[in-house]
Coordinates of C-alpha atoms in Angstrom, one line a residue:
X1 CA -1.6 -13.0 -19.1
X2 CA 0.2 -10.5 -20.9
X3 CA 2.6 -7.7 -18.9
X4 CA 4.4 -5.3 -21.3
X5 CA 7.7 -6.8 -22.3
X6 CA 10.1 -4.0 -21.9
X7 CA 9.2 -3.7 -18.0
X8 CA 11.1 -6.8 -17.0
X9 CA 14.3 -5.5 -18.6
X10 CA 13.4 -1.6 -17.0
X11 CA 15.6 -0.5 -14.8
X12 CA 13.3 2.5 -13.3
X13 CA 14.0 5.4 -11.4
X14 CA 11.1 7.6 -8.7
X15 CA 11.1 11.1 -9.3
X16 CA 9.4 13.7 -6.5
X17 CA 9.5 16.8 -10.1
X18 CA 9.3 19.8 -7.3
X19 CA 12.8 18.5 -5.9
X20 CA 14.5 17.1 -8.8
X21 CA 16.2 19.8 -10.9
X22 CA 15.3 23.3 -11.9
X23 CA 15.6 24.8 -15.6
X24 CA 16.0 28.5 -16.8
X25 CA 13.6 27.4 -19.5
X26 CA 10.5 27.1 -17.4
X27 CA 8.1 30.3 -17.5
X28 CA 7.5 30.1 -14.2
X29 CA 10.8 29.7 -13.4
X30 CA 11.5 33.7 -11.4
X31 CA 8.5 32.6 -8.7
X32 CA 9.8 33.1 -5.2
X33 CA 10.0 29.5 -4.4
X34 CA 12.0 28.2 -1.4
X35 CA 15.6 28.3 -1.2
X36 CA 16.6 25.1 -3.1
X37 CA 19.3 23.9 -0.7
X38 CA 16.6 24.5 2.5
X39 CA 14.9 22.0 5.0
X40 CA 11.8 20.8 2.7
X41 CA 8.5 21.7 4.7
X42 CA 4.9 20.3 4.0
X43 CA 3.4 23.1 2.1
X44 CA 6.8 24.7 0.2
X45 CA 7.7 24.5 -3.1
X46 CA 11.2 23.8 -4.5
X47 CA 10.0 24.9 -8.2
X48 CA 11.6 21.8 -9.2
X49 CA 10.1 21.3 -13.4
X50 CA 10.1 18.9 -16.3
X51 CA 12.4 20.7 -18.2
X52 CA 14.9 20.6 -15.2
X53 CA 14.4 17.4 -15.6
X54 CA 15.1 16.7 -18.9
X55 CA 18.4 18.4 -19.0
X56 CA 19.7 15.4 -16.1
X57 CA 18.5 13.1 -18.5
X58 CA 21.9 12.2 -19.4
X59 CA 23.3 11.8 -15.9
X60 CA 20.1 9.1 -15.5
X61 CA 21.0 7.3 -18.8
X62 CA 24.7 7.1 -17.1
X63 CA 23.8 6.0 -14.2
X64 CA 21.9 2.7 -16.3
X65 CA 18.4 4.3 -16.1
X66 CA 16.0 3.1 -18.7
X67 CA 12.3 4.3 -17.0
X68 CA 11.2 6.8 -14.9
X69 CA 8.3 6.7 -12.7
X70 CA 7.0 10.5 -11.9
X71 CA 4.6 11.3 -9.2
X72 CA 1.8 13.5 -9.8
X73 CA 2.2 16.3 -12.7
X74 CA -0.9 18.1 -13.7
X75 CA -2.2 21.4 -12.5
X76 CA -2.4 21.5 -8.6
X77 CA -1.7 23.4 -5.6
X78 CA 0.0 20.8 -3.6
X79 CA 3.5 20.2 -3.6
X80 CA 3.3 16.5 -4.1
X81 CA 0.1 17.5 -7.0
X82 CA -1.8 14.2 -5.4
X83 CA -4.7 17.4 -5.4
X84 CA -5.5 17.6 -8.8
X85 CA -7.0 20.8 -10.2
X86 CA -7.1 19.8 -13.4
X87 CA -5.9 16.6 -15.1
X88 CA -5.6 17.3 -18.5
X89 CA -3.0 20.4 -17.6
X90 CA 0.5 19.9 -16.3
X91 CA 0.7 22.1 -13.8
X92 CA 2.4 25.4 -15.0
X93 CA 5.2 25.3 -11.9
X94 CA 6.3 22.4 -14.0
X95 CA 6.9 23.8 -17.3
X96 CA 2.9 23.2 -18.5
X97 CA 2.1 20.3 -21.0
X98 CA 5.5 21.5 -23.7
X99 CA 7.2 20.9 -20.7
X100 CA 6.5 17.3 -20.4
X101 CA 6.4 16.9 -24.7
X102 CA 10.1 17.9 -24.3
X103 CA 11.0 15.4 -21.9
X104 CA 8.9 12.5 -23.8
X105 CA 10.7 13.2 -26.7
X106 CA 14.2 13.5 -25.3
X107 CA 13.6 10.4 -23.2
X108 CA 12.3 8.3 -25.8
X109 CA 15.6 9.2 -28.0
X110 CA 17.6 7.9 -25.0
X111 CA 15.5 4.5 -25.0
X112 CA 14.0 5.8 -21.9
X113 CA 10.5 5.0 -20.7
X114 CA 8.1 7.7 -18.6
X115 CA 5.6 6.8 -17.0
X116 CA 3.1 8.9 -14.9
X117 CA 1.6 8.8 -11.8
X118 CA -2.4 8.6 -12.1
X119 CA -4.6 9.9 -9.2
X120 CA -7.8 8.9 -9.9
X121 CA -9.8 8.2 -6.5
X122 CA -10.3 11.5 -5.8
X123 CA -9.5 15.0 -7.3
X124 CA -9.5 18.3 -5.0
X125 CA -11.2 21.3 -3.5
X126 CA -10.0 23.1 -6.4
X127 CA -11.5 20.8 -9.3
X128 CA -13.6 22.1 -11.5
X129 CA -16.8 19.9 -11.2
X130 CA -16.3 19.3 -7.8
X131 CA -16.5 23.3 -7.2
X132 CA -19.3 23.9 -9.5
X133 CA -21.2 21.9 -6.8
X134 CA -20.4 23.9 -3.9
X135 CA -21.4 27.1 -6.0
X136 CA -24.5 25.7 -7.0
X137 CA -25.9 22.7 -5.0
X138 CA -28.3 20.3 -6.4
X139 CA -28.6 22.9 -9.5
X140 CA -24.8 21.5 -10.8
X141 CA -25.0 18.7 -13.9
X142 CA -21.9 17.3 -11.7
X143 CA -24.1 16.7 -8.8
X144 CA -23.3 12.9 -8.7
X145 CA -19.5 12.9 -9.6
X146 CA -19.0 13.0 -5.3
X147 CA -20.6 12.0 -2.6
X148 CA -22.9 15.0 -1.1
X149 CA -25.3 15.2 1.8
X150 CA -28.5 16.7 0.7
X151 CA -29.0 18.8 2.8
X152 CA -25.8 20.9 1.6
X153 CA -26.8 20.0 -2.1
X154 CA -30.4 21.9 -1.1
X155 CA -28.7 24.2 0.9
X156 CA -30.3 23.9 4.0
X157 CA -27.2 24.0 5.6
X158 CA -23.2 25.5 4.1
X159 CA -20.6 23.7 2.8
X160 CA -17.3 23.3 5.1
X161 CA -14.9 22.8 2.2
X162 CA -12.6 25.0 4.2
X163 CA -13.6 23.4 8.0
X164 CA -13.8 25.9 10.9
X165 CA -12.2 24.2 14.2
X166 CA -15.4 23.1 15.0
X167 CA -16.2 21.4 11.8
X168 CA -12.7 20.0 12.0
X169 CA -13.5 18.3 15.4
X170 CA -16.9 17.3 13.8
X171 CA -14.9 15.5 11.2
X172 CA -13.0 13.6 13.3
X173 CA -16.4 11.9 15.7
X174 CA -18.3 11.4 12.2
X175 CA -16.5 11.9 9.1
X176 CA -16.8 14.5 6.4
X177 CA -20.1 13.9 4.7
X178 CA -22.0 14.3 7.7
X179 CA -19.3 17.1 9.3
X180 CA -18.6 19.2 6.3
X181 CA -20.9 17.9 3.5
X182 CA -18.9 15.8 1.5
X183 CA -16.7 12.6 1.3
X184 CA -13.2 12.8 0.9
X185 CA -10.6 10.8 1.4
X186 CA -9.4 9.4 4.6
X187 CA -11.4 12.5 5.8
X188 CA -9.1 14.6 4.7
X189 CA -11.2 17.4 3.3
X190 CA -8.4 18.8 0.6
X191 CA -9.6 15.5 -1.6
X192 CA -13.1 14.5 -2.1
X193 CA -13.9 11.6 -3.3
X194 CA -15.0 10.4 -7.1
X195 CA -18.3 8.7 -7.2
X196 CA -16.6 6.4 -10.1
X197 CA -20.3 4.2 -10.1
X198 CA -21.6 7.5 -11.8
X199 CA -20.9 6.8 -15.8
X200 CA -20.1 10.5 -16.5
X201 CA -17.1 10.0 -13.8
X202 CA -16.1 6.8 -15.7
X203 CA -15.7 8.4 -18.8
X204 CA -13.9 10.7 -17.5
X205 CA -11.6 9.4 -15.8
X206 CA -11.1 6.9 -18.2
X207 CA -10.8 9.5 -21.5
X208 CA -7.6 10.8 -18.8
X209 CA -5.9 7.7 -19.2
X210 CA -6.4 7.6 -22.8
X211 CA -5.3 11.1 -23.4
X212 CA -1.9 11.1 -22.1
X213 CA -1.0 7.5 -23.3
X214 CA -1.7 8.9 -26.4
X215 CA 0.1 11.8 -25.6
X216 CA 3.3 9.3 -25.6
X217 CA 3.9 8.0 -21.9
X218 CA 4.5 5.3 -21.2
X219 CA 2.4 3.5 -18.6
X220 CA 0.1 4.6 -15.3
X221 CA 1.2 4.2 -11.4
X222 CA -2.1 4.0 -9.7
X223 CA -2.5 6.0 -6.4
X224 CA -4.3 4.2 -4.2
X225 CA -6.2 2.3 -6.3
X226 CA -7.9 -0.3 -3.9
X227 CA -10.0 2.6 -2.6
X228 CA -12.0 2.7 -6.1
X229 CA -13.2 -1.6 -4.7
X230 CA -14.6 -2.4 -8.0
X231 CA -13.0 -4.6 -10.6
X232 CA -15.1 -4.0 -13.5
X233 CA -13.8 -0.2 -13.5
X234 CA -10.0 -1.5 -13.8
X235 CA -11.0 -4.2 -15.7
X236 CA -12.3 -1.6 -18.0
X237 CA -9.3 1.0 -17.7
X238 CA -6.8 -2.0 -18.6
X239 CA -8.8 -2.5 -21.7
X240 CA -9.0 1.4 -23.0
X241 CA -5.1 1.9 -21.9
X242 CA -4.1 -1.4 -23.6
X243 CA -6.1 0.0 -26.5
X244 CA -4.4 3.1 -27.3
X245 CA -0.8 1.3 -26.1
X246 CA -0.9 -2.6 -25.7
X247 CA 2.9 -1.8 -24.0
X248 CA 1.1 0.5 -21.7
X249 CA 2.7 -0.7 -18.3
X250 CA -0.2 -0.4 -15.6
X251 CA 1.4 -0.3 -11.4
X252 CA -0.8 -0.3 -8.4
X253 CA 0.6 1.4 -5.4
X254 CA -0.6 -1.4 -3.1
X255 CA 1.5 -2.1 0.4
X256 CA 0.0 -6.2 0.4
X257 CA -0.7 -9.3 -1.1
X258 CA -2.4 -8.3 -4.4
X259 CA -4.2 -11.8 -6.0
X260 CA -7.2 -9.5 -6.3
X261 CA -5.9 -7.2 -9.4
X262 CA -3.1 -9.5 -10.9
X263 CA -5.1 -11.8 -12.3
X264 CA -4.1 -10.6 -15.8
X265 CA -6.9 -8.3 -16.2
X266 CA -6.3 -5.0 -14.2
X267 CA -2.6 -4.3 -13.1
X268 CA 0.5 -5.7 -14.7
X269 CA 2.2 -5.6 -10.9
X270 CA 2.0 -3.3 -8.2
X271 CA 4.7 -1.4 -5.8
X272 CA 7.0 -4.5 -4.2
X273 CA 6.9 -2.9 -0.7
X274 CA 6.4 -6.5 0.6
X275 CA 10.2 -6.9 -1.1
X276 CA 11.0 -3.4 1.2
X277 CA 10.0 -5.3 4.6
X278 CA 11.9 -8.0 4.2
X279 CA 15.2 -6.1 2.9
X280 CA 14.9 -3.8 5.8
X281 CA 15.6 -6.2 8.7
X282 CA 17.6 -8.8 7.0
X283 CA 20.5 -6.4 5.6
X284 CA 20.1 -4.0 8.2
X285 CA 20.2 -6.5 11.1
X286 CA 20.9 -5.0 14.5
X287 CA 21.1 -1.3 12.8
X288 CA 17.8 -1.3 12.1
X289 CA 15.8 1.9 13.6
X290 CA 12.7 0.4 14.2
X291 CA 10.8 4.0 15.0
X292 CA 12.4 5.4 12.2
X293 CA 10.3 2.2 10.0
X294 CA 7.2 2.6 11.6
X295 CA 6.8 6.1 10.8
X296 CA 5.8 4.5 7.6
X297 CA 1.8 3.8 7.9
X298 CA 2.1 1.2 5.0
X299 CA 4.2 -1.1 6.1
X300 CA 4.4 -0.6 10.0
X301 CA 3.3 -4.2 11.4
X302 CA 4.9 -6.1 8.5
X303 CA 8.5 -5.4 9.0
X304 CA 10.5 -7.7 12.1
X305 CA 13.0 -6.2 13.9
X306 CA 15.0 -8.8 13.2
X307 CA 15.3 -11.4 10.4
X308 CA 17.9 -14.4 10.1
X309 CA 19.1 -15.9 6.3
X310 CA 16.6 -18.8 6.4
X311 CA 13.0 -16.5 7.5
X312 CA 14.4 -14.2 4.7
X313 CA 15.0 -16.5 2.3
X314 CA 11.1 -18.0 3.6
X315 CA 9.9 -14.7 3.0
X316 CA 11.4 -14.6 -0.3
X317 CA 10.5 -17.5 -1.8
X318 CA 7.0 -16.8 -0.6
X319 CA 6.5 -13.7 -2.5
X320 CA 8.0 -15.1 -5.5
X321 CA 5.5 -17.7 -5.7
X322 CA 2.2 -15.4 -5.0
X323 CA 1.4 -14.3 -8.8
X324 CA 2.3 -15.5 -12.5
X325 CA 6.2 -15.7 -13.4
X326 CA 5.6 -12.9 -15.9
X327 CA 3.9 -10.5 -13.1
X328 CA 6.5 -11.6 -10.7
X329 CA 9.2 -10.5 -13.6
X330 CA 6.8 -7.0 -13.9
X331 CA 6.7 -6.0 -10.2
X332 CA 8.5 -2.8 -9.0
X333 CA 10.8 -3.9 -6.7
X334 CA 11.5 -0.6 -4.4
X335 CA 13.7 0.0 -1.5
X336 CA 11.9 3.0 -0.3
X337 CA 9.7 5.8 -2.0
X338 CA 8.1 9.2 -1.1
X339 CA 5.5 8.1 0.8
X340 CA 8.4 6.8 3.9
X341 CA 11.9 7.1 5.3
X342 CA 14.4 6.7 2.9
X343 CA 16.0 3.3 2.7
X344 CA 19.5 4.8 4.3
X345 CA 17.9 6.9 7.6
X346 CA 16.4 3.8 8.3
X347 CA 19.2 1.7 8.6
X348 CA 21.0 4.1 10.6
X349 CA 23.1 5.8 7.8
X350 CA 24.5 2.5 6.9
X351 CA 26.1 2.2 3.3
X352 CA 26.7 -1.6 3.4
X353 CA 23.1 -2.1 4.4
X354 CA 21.9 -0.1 1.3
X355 CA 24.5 -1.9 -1.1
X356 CA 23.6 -5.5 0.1
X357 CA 19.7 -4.7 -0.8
X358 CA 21.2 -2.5 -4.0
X359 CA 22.7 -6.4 -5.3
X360 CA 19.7 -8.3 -4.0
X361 CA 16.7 -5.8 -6.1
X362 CA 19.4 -5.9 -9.1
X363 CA 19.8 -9.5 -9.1
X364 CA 15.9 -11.1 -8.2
X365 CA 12.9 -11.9 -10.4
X366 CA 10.9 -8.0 -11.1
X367 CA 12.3 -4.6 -12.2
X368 CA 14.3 -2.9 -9.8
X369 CA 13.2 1.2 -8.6
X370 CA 16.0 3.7 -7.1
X371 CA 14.2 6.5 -5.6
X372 CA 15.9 9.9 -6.6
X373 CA 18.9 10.9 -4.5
X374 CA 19.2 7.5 -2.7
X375 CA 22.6 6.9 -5.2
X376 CA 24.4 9.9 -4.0
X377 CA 23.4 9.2 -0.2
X378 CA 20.7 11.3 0.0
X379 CA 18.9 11.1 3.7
X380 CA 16.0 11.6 5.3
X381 CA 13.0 10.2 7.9
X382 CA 9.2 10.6 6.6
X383 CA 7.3 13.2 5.0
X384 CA 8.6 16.0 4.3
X385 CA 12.0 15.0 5.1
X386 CA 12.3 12.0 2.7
X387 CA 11.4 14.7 -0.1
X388 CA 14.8 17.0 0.2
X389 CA 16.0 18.9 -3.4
X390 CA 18.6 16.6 -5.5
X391 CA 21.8 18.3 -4.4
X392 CA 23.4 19.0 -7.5
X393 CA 26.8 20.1 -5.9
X394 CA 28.7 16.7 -6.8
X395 CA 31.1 18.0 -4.0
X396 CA 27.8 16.5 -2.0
X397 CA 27.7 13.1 -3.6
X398 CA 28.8 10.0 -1.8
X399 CA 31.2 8.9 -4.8
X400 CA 31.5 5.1 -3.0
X401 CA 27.2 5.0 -3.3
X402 CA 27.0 6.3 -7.0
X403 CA 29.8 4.0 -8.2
X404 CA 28.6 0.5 -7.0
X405 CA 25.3 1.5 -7.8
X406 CA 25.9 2.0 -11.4
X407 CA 28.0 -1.2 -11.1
X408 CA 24.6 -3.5 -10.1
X409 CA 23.0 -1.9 -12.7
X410 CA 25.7 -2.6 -15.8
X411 CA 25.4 -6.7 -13.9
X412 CA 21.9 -7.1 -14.2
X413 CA 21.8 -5.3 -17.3
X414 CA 24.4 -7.1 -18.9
X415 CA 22.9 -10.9 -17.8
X416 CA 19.8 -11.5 -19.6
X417 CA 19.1 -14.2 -16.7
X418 CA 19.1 -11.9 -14.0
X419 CA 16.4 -10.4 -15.8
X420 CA 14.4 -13.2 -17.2
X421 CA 16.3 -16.1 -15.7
X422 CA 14.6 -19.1 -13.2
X423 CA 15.4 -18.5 -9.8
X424 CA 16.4 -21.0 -7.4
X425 CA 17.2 -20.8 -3.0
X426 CA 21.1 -22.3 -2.8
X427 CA 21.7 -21.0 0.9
X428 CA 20.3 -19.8 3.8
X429 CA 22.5 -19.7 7.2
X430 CA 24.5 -17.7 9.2
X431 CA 23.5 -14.9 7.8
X432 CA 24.2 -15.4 4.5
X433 CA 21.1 -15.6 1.8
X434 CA 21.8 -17.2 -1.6
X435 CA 20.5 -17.9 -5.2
X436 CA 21.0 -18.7 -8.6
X437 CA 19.9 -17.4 -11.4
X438 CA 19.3 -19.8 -15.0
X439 CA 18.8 -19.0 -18.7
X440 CA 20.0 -20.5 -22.0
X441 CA 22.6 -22.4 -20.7
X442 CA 23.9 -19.1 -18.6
X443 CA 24.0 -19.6 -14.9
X444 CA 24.7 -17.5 -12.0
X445 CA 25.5 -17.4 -8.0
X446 CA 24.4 -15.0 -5.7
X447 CA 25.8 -14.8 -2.0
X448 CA 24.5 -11.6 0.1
X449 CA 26.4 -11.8 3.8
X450 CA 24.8 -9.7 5.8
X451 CA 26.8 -11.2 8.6
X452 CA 29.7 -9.0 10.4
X453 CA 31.8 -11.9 9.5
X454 CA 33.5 -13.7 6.3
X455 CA 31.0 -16.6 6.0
X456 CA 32.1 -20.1 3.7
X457 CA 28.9 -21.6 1.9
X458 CA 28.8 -24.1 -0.4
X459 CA 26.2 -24.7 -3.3
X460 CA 25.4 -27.0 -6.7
X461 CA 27.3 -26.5 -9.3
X462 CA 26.4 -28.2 -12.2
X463 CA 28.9 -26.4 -14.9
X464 CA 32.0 -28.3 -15.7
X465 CA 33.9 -24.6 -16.5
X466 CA 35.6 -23.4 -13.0
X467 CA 33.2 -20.3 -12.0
X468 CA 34.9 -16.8 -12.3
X469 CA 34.3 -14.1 -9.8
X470 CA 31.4 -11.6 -11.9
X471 CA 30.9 -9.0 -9.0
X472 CA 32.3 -8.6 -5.6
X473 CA 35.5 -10.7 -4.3
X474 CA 34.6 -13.7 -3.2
X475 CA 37.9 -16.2 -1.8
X476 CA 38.5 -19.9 -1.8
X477 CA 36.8 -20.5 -5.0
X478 CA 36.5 -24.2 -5.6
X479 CA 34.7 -27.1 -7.6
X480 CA 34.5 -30.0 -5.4
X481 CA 32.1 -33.0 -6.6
X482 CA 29.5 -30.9 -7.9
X483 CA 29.8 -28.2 -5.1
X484 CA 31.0 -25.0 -5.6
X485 CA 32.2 -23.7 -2.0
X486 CA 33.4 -20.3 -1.6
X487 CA 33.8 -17.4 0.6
X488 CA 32.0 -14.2 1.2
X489 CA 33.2 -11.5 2.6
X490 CA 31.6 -9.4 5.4
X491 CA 28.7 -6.8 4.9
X492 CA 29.2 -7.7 1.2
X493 CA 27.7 -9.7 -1.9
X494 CA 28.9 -11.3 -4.7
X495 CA 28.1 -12.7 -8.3
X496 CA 30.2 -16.0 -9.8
X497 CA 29.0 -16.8 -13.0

């Protein structure tokens, strides 16, 4: 069981590159893209590039950033790039491949990690291979890198790549290889499916990988990576990645219990959104927006409408015990991404709701992920509205959000056992969740009330030194026989150490 060692000190940060931050430097910089400041829509691009990117590097490394997880780059004509066109290109919008060597180099001076979001279930109407097939049917060499019917491949009957209303209700009684002569994914007939049991696909895909770690990222967030169901080809993408980079951190973007591929020889962790469903009710409490939730496919069903302290803290302990203590220090904890609302619409604008789960990812086992924007109170309910351009007007910026954010981030980066620590349930009631956190003869208290109430609590205390308030302001401090009872104030969490 080996997870790369710098991930469980990462403090990472999810970056949509179209909405990010624009540069003068990029090429393709004078397209007529969309007014940066409007509405984002589902096809329009923000021209958002790498080198826009690299020049905010500073005000990440400020904030306490230390990775960055990016979604799709390469060449695509897809706002989000989950289309690939071409995977050994960075798409040209963004600056091309000097684009992203710049931003590796000026990260890597900054101690800053990058790594890249890898699509690798299915590619686009607009890949290569994949069109070489429609122009030439059974004739192609790439005939088995998708699933075809053969009856298109011999062309006995056309290809509906681009489906006509008919073929699109076709598609939805029997799915696109019979309807339009091809699998894709989820139907969708912008991304056919690899056939990844086909060896020349394998190599492929695999040589991808390789590339670019040896390009100089720094790991590979895999898109949907339980639709490719077979072990041996992860087993066998660990081992080229780990080869070229044995640091090479490896994240699955799966929404559930993931036994399957953390067993030490596939993924190093996957995307925490179990950590995301259990936040969301417990902090939120009555301003929860349930419909607002639910809009997100991946974790509608799994989050309550309401939690108390002790189902939370159930929950908790739960999902810290599913995998190995170092994958459970590797997971990327996440309060929301692109793919639902952001963390704050959901809660009904809330800022004490979004500060009590800030503490809690900053202080538990795994590495903690701010999704852009979310620091400065960025909005928004599901795709495309959880997507909005980085408002770079700091007239904008919710001063109150950025500040305590940056102050979780110095805690947990300035306690090693926040980081690395054991973990132990002190409290659960009224409300009121707490932990402690243990290394090296350093101990630490954690009390998040999400109550509307000050709430008293009382825990072990095994220190003879009178604990000192760390973070927050806690009241009625005392040690009494080996109980350290204090106070915490409404809506709010703090840290005695």
């Amino acid at each position: 069981m080996h997870t790369p060692d710098w991930v469980q000190d990462a403090i990472f940060y999810q970056i949509f590159p179209d909405r990010f931050a624009k540069s003068n430097r990029n090429p393709s910089g004078n397209l007529p893209f969309e007014p940066w400041d409007s509405p984002p829509t589902i096809h329009g691009f923000k021209g958002g590039d790498l080198y826009g990117l690299t020049e905010k590097l500073d005000y990440l490394h400020n904030l306490g950033i230390t990775a960055i997880y990016l979604n799709p780059i390469f060449a695509s004509a897809c706002n989000h790039r989950y289309h690939t066109f071409d995977y050994y290109n960075v798409d040209p919008l963004l600056g091309g491949n000097d684009a992203l060597r710049v931003l590796l180099a000026e990260a890597h001076q900054r101690g800053m990690k990058i790594v890249l979001d890898g699509v690798f279930n299915h590619a686009s109407r607009g890949f290569w291979q994949f069109h070489h097939v429609l122009e030439t049917g059974a004739a192609s060499p790439y005939r088995d890198w998708f699933h075809y019917d053969e009856d298109r491949l011999n062309g006995k009957k056309h290809w509906g790549a681009y489906p006509t209303k008919y073929e699109e209700d076709a598609i939805q009684r029997e799915g696109t290889l019979k309807a339009i002569g091809y699998q894709a994914w989820w139907n969708l007939p912008p991304l056919p499916k690899f056939k990844t049991e086909t060896p020349a696909v394998r190599e492929f895909l695999f040589g991808v990988a390789e590339y670019w770690i040896q390009f100089g990222i720094d790991g590979w967030r895999l898109d949907v990576p339980t639709e490719i169901n077979d072990d041996s080809f992860w087993q066998e993408f660990r081992r080229r990645v780990r080869a070229v980079n044995p640091e090479a951190y490896i994240v699955g973007e799966i929404w559930h219990e993931s036994q399957r591929w953390l067993q030490g020889d596939q993924f190093d962790a996957v995307m925490n959104y179990l950590v995301t469903a259990a936040a969301l009710p417990f902090f939120a409490g009555p301003r929860l927006k349930m419909n607002i939730v639910n809009q997100a496919g991946g974790i509608q069903g799994r989050v309550r409408s309401e939690l108390s302290a002790n189902d939370f803290a159930d929950e908790i302990d739960r999902l810290l015990g599913l995998y190995q203590p170092e994958i459970t220090r590797s997971q990327l904890n996440l309060l929301d991404s692109h793919d639902m609302p952001r963390f704050l619409s959901c809660v009904d604008g809330d800022q004490a709701s979004l500060k009590l789960a800030w503490l809690f990812i900053m202080t538990i086992p795994g590495a903690p992920c701010i999704y852009y924007g979310d620091e400065i109170g960025l909005d928004g309910q599901h795709d495309p509205d959880c997507r909005k351009s980085f408002p770079w007007d700091e007239s904008k910026w919710n001063r109150s959000l950025l500040d305590y954010l940056k102050a979780a981030i110095s805690l947990r980066k300035d306690n090693l056992a926040l980081r690395r620590g054991t973990f132990t349930r002190l409290w659960s009631a009224d409300r009121v969740y707490a932990f402690g956190r243990a290394l090296e003869g350093e101990s630490l208290v954690v009390a998040l009330n999400a109550s509307e109430e000050p709430r008293p609590i009382e825990v072990p205390r095994e220190a003879k030194e009178n604990p000192k308030a760390f973070f927050g302001q806690p009241s009625d401090v005392t040690v009494v026989d080996g109980r350290l009872k204090f106070t915490v104030p409404a809506r709010s969490g703090v840290v005695l150490k």
